[in-house]
mmCIF file of C-alpha atoms and ligand atoms in Angstrom:
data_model
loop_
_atom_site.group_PDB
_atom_site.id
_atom_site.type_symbol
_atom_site.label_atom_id
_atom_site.label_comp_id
_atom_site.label_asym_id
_atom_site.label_seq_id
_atom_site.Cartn_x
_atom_site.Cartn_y
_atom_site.Cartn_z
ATOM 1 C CA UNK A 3 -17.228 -12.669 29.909
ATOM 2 C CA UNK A 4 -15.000 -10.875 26.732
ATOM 3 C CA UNK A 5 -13.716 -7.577 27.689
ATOM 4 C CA UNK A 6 -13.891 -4.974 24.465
ATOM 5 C CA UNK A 7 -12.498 -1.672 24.588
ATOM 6 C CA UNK A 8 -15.206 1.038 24.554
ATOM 7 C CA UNK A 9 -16.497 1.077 20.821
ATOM 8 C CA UNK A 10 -17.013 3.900 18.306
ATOM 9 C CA UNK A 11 -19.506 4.392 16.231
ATOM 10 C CA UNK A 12 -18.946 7.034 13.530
ATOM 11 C CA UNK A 13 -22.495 7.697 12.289
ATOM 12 C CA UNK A 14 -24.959 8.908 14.655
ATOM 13 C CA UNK A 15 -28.496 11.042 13.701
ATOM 14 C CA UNK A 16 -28.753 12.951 17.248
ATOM 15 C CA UNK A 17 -31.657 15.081 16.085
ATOM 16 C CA UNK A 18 -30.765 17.830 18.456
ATOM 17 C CA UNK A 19 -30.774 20.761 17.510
ATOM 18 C CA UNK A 20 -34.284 20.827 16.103
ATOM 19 C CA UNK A 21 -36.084 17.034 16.449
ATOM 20 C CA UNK A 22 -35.909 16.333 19.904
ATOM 21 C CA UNK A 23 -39.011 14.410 19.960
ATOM 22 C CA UNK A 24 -37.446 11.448 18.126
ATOM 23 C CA UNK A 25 -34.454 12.172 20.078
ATOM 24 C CA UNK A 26 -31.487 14.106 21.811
ATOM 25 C CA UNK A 27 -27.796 14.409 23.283
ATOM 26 C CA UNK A 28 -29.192 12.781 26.466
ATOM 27 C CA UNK A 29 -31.014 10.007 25.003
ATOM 28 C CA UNK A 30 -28.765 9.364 22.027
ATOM 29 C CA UNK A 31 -25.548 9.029 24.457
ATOM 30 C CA UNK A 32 -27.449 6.638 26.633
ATOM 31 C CA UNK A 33 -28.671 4.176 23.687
ATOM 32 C CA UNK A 34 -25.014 4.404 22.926
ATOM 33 C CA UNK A 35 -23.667 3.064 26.221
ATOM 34 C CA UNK A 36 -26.240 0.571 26.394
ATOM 35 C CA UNK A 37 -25.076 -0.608 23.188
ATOM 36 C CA UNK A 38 -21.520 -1.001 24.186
ATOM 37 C CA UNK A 39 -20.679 2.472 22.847
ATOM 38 C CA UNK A 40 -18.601 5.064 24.744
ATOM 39 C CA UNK A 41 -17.835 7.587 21.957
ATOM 40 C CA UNK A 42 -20.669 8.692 18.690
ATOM 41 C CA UNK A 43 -19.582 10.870 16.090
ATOM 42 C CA UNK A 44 -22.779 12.879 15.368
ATOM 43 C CA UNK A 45 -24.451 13.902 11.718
ATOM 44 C CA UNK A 46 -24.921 17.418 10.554
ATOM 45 C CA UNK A 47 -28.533 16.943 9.439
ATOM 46 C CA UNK A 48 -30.264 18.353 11.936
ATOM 47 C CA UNK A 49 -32.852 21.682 11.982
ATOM 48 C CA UNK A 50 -30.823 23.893 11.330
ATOM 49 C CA UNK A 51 -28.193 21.986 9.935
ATOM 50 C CA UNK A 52 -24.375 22.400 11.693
ATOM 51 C CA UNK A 53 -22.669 23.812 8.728
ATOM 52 C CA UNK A 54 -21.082 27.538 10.490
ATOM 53 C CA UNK A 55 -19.726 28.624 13.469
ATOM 54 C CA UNK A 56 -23.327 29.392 15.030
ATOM 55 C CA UNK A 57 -24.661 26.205 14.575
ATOM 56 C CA UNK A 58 -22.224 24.085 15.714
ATOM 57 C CA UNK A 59 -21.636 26.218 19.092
ATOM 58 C CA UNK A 60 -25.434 25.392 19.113
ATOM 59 C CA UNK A 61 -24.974 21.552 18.932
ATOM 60 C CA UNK A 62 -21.302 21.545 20.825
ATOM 61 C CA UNK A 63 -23.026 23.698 23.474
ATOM 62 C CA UNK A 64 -25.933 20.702 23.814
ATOM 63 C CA UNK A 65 -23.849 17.889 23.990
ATOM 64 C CA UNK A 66 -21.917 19.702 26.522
ATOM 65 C CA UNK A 67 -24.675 19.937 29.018
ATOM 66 C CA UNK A 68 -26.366 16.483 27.931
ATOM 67 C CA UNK A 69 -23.910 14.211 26.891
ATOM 68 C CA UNK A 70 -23.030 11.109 28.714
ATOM 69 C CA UNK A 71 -20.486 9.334 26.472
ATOM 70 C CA UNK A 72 -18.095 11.339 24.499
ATOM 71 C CA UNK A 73 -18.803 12.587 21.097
ATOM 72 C CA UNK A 74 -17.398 14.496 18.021
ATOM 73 C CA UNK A 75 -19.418 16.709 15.790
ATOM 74 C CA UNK A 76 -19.320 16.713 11.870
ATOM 75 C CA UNK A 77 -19.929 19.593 10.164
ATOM 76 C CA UNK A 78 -21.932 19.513 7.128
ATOM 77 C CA UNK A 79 -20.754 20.644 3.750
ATOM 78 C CA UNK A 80 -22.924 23.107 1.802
ATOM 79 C CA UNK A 81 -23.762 25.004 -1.769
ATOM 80 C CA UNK A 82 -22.143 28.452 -0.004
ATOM 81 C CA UNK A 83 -19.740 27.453 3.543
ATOM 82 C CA UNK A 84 -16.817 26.011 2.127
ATOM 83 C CA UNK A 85 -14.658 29.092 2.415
ATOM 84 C CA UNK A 86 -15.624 29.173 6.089
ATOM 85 C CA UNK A 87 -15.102 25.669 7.272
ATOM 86 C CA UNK A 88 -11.751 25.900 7.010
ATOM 87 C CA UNK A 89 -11.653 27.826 10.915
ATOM 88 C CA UNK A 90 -14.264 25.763 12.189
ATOM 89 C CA UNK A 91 -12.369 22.127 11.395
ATOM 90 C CA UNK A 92 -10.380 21.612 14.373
ATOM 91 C CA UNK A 93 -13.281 21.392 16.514
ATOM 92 C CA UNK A 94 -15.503 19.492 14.295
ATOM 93 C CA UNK A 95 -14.496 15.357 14.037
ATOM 94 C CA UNK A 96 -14.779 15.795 9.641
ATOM 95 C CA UNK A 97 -16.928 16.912 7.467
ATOM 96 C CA UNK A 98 -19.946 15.179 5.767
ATOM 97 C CA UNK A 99 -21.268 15.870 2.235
ATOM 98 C CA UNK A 100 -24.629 14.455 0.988
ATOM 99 C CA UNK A 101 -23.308 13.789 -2.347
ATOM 100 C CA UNK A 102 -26.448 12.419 -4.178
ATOM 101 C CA UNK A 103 -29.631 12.873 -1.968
ATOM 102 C CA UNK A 104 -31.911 15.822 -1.249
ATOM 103 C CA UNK A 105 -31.256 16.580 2.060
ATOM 104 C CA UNK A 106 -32.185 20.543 2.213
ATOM 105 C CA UNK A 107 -29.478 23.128 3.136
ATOM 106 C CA UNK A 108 -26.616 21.035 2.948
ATOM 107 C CA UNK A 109 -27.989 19.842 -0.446
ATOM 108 C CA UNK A 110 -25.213 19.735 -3.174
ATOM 109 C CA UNK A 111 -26.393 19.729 -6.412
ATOM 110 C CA UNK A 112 -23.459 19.520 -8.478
ATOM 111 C CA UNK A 113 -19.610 18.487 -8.856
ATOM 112 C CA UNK A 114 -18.286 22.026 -8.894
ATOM 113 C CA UNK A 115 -20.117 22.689 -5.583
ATOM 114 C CA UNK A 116 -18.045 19.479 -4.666
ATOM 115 C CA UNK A 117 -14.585 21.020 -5.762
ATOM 116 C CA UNK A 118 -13.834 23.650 -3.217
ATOM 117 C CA UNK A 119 -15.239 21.347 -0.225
ATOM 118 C CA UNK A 120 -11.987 19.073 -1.844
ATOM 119 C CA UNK A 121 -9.748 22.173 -2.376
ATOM 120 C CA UNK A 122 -10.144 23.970 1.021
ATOM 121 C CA UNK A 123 -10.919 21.656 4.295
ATOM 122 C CA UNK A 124 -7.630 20.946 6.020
ATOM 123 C CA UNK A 125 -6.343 17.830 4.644
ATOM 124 C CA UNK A 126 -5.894 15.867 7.712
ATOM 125 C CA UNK A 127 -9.517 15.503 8.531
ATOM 126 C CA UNK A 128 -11.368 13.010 6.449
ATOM 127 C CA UNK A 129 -14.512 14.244 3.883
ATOM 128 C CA UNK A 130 -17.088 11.725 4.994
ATOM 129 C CA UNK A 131 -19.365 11.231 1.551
ATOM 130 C CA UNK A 132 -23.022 9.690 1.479
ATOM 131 C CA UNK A 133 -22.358 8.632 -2.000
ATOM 132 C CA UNK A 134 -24.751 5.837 -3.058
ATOM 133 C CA UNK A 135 -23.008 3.691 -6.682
ATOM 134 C CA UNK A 136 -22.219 5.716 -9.711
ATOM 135 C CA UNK A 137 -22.390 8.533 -7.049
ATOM 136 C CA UNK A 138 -19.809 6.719 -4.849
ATOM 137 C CA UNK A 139 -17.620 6.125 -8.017
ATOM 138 C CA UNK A 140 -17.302 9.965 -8.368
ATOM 139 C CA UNK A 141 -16.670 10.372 -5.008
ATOM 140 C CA UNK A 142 -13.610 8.456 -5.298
ATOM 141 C CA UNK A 143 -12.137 10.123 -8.767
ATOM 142 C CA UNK A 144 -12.639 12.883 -6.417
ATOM 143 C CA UNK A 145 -10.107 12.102 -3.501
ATOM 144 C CA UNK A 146 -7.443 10.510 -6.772
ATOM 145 C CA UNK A 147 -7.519 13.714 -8.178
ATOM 146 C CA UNK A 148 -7.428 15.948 -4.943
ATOM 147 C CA UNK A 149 -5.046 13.229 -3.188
ATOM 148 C CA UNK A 150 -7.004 13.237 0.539
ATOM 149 C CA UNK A 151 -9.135 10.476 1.849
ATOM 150 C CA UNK A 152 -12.100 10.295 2.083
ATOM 151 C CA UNK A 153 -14.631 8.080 3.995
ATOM 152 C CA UNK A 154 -17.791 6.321 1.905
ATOM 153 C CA UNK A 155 -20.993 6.226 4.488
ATOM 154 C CA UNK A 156 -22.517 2.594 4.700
ATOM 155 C CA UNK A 157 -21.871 1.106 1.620
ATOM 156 C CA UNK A 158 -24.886 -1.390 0.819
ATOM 157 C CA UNK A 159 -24.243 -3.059 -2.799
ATOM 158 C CA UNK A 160 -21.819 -5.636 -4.361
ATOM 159 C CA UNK A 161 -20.824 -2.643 -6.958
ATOM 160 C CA UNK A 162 -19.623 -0.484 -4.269
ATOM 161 C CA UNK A 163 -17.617 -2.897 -1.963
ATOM 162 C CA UNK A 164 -15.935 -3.706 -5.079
ATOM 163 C CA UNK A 165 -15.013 -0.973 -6.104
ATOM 164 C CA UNK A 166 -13.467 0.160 -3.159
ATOM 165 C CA UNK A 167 -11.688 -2.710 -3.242
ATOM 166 C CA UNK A 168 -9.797 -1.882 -6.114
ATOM 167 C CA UNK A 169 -9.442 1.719 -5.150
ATOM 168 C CA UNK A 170 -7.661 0.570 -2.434
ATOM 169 C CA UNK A 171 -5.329 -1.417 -4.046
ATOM 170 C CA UNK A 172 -4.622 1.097 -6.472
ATOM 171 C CA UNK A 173 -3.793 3.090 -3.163
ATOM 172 C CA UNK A 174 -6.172 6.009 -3.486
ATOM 173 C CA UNK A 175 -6.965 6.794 0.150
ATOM 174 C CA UNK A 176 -10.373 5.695 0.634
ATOM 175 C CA UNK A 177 -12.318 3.991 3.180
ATOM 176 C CA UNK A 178 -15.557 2.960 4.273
ATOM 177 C CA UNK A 179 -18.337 1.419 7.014
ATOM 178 C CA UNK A 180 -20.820 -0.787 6.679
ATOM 179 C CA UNK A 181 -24.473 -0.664 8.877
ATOM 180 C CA UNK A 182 -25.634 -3.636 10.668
ATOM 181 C CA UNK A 183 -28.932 -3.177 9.083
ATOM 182 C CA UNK A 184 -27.443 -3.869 5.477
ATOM 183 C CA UNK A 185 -25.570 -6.943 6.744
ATOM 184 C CA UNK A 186 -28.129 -8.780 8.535
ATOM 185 C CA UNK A 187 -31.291 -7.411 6.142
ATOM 186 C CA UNK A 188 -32.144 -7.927 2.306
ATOM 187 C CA UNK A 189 -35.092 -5.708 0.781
ATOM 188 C CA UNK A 190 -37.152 -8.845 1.369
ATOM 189 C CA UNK A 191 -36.593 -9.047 5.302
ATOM 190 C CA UNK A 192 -39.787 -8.908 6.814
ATOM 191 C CA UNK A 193 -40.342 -5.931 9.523
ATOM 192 C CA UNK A 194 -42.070 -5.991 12.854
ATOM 193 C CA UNK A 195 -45.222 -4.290 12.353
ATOM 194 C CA UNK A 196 -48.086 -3.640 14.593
ATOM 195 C CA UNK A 197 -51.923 -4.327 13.362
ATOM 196 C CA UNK A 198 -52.715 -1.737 10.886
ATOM 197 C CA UNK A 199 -49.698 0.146 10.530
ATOM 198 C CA UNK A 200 -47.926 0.254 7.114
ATOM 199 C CA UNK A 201 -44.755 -2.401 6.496
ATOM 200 C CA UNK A 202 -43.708 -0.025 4.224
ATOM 201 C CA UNK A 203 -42.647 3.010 6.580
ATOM 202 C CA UNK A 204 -40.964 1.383 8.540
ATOM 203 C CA UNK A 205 -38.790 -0.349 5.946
ATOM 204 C CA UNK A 206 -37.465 2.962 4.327
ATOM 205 C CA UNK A 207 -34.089 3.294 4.529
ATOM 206 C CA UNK A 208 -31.445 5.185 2.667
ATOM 207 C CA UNK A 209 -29.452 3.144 1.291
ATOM 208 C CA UNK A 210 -32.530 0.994 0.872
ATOM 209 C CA UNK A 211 -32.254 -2.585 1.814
ATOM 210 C CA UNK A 212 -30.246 -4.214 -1.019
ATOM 211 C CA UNK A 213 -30.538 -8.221 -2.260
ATOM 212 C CA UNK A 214 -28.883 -11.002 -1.175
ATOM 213 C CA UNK A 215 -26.599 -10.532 -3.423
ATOM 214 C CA UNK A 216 -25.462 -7.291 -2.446
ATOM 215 C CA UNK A 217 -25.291 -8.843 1.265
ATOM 216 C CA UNK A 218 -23.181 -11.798 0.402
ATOM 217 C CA UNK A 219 -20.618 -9.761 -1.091
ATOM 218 C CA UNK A 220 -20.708 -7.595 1.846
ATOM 219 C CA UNK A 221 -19.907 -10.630 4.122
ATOM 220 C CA UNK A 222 -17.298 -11.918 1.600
ATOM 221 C CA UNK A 223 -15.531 -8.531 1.112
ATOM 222 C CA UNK A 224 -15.165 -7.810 4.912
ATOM 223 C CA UNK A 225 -11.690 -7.097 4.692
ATOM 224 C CA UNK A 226 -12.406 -4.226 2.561
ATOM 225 C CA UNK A 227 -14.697 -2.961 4.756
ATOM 226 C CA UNK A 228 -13.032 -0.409 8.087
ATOM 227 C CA UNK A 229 -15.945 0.079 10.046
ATOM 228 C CA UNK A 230 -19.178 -0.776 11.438
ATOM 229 C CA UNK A 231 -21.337 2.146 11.910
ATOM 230 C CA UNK A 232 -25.323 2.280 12.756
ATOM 231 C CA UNK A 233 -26.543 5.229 10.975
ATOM 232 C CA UNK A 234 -28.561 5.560 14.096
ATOM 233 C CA UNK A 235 -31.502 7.555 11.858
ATOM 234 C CA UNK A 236 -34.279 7.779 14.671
ATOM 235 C CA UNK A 237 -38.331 8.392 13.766
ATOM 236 C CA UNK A 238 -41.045 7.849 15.907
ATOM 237 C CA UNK A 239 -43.468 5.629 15.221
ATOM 238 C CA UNK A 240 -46.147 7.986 14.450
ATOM 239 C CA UNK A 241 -43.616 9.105 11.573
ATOM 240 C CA UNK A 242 -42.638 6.100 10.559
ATOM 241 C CA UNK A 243 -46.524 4.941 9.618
ATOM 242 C CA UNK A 244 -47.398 8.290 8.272
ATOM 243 C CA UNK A 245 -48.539 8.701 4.253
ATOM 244 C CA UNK A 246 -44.687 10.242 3.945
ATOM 245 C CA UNK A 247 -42.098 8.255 6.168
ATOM 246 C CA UNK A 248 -38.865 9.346 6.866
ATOM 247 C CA UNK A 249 -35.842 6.890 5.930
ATOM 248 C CA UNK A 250 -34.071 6.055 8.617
ATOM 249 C CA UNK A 251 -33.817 3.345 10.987
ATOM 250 C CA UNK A 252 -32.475 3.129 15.108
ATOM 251 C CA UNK A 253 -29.135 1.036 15.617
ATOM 252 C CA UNK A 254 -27.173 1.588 18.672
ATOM 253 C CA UNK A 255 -28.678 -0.691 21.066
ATOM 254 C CA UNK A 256 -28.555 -3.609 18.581
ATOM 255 C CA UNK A 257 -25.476 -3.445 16.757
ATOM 256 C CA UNK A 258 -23.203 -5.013 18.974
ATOM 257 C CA UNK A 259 -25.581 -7.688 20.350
ATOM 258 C CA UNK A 260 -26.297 -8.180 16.059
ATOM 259 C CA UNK A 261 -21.851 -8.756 15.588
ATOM 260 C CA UNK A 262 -21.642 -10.960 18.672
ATOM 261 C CA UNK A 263 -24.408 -13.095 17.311
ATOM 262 C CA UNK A 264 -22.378 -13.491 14.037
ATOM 263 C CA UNK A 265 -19.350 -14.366 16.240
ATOM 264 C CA UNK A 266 -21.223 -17.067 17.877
ATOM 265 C CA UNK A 267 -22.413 -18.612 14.167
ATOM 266 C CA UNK A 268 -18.692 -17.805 13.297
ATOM 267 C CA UNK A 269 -18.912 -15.469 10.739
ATOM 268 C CA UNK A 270 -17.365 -12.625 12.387
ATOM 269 C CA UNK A 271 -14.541 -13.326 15.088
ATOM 270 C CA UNK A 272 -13.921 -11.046 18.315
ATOM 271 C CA UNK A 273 -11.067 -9.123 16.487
ATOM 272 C CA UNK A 274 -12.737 -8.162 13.599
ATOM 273 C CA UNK A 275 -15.076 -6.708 15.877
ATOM 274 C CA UNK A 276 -12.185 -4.650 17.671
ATOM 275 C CA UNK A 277 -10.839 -3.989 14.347
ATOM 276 C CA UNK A 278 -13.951 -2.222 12.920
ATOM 277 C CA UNK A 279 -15.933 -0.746 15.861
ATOM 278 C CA UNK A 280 -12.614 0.620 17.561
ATOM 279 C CA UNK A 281 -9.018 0.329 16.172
ATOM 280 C CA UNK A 282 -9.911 1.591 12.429
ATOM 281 C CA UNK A 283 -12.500 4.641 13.443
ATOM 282 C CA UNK A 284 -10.088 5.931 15.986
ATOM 283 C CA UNK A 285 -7.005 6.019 13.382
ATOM 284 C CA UNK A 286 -9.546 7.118 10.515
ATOM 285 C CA UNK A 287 -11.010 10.238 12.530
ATOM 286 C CA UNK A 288 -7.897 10.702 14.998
ATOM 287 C CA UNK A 289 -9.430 9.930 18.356
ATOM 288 C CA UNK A 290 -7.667 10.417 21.264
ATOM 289 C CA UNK A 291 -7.147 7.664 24.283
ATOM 290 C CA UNK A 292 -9.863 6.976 26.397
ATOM 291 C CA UNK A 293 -7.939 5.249 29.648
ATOM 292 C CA UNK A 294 -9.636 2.891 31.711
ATOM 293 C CA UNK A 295 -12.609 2.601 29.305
ATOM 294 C CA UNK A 296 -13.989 -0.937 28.613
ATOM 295 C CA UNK A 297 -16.909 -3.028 27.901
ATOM 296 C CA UNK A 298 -17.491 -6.807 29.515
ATOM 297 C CA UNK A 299 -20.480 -8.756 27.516
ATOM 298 C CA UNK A 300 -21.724 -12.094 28.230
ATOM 299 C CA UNK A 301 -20.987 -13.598 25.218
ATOM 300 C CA UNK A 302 -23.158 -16.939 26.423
ATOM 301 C CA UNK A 303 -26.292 -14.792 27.770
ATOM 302 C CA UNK A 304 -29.349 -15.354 24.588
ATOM 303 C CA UNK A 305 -32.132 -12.582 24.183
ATOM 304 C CA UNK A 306 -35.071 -11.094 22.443
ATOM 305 C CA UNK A 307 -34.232 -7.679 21.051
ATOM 306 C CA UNK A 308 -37.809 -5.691 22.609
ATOM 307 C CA UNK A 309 -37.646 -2.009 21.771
ATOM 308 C CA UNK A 310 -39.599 -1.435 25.431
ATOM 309 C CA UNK A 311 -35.932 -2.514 26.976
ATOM 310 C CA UNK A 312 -34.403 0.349 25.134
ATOM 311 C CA UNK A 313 -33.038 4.073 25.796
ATOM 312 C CA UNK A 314 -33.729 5.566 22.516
ATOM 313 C CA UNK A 315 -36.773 8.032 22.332
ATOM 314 C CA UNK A 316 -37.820 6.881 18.969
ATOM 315 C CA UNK A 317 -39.846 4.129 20.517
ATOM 316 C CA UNK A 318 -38.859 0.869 18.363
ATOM 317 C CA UNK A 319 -36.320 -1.029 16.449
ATOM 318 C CA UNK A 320 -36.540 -2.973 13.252
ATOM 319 C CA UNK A 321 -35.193 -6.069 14.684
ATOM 320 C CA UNK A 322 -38.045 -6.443 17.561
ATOM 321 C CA UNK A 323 -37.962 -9.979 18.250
ATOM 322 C CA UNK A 324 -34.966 -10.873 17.028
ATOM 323 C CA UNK A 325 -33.104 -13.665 18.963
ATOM 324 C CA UNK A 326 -29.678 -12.821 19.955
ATOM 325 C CA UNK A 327 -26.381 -13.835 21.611
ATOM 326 C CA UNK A 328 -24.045 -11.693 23.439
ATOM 327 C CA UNK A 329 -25.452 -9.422 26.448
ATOM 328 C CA UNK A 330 -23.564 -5.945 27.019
ATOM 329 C CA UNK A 331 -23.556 -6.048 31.027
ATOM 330 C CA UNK A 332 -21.160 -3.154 31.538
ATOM 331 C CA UNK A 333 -19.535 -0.147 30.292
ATOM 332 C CA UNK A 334 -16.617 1.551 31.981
ATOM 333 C CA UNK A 335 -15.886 4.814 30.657
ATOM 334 C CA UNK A 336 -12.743 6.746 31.908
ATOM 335 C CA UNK A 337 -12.524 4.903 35.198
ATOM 336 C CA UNK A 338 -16.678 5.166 35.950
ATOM 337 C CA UNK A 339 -19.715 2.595 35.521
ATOM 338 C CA UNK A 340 -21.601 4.377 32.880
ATOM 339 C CA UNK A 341 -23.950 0.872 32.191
ATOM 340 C CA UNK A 342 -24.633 -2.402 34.353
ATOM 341 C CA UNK A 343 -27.360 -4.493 34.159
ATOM 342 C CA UNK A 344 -29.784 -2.554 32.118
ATOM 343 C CA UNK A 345 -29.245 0.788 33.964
ATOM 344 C CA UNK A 346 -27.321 3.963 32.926
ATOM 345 C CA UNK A 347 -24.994 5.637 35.748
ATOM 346 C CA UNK A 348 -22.840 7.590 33.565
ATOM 347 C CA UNK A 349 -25.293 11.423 34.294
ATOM 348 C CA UNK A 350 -25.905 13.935 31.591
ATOM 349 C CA UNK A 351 -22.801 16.277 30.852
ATOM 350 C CA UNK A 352 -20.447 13.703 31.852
ATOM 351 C CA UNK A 353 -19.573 13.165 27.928
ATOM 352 C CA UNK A 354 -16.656 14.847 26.584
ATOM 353 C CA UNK A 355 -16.209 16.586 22.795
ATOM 354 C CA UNK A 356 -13.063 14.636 21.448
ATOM 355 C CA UNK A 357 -11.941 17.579 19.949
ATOM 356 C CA UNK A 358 -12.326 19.338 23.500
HETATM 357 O O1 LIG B 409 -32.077 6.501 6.268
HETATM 358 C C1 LIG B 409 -31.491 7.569 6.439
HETATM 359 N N1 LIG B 409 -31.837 8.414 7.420
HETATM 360 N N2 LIG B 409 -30.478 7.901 5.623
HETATM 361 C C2 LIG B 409 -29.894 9.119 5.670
HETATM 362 O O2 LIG B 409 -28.967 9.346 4.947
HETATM 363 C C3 LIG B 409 -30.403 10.156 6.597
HETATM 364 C C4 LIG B 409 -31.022 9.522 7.755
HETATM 365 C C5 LIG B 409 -31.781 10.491 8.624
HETATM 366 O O3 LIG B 409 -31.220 11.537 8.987
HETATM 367 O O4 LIG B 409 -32.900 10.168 8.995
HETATM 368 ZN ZN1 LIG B 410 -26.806 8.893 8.187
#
């Protein structure tokens, strides 16, 4: 058995308000323990988005009630709320900007709707950007010339890790996760798929799948890298093999078991796990302690990842079938069994907000 303290994962689709049906506080928190997880900072994307003070009562007031690992809330940055996010910072975990993609009302269509998002939220809380390349490059001239860090959501390509890279030694404060998904898939990976249904759904992804290339210089650049982060993006099925299918793939449940598989080919050791999934996130987005919290895994125990065995509503997982190594058999989360065995104990509401 390795004891771990309880991990962190930084980028988390909930879906509630607004999508329940692919999935909620309830179910989202208990993927997350199953997965070796004990605290989930959660995306603004949802319908509506959390970008005032109404919406995110609406989402802090959920996770209240369902919740059963703890949680922080981002707020999203929009074309009109940056004079009003200000107020509403200390009990949000950061705040996320969709840099380069459409992604409706908290859709930023250019740099000077970027500028007062840099000017005016408090400077001690990180700006978490989805910035894909060129976009990321921006991103960065951004925190040099405002002088606050910011946080790059799962970086895919060679271009970006290496460019961080030298931000970082050029000391501009800037740093950034990776997603399972991108370090264990290329563009070419093939994907479960039932008879009939369309390979092609269930592949989209934003960032997209990237080459091999991109993917070794992931694994080569690791130092550069500060977290590991799912971008738990959950679709049903039904969505997923429709003629329009949402990007986005599931990830709690299998990113741990996907690390401690690398750490038994030894390409990843213990610590760096520790490193990315706990010690960095917490000093990133100022977590507080959680005592007598840990997680015990069978590193020995082998498995098929089966989307049947897991807690997320969304129904399925793009690594169904995959053979791995390293079990999660229990989570201890402030002094209680919240996992063992395959069964959650930890009961809805039992979750704290970190900023609480
Ligand atoms: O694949 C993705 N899905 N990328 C995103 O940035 C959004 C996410 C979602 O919310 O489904
Ligand atoms: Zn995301």
């Amino acid at each position: 058995m390795i004891k771990l303290p309880g991990l962190i994962d930084p980028h988390v689709h909930v879906r509630e308000p607004g999508q329940t049906h692919k999935e909620d506080w309830d179910t989202a928190t208990q993927s997350a323990l199953a997965g070796g997880i004990t605290t989930i900072l959660a995306m603004p994307n949802t319908k509506p988005p959390i970008f005032d003070s109404a919406t995110l009562d609406i989402a802090l007031r959920a996770a209240k009630q369902n919740a059963r690992c703890d949680y922080g809330q981002f707020i999203g940055a929009g074309p009109h709320n940056a004079d009003l996010l200000p107020a509403l910072a200390n009990r949000a975990v950061g705040l996320k900007m969709y840099l380069d993609s459409t992604f409706g009302e908290l859709r930023l269509d250019d740099m000077t709707l970027w500028t007062p998002h840099f000017e005016k939220f408090p400077k001690n809380f990180p700006l978490v950007l989805h910035a894909e390349s060129r976009t990321m490059a921006a991103g960065i001239l951004f925190a040099a010339i405002y002088d606050r860090p910011v946080h790059i959501a799962h970086i895919s390509l060679r271009e970006e890790v290496l460019l961080i890279k030298a931000a970082k030694e050029k000391g501009i404060k800037v740093t950034c996760e990776v997603c399972p998904h991108h370090l264990f898939m290329t563009k070419d990976s093939p994907l479960p798929q039932e008879e009939g249904a369309r390979a092609n759904g269930r592949k989209e992804v934003r960032p997209r799948l990237a080459t091999k290339e991109d993917v070794d210089a992931l694994w080569q650049n690791l130092a550069v890298i500060d977290c590991f982060a799912t971008d738990h993006a959950p679709h049903t099925l039904t969505e997923k093999d429709s003629d329009n299918p949402p990007p986005g793939f599931p990830g709690l449940e299998t990113a741990l078991p996907l690390l401690l598989t690398a750490v038994s080919e030894s390409r990843l050791t213990i610590p760096d796990i520790i490193e990315k999934m706990f010690t960095n996130p917490k000093k990133i987005f100022n977590l507080p302690e959680q005592p007598e919290t840990y997680v015990e895994v069978d590193e020995n125990a082998a498995y098929e990842i089966k989307a049947s065995e897991q807690f997320t509503r969304c129904g399925w997982t793009p690594f169904e079938g995959w053979k791995v190594k390293g079990k999660i058999r229990k989570v201890v989360l402030r002094g209680k069994t919240a996992f063992e065995d395959g069964k959650i104990f930890a009961e809805a509401g039992y979750g704290r907000n970190i900023r609480g």
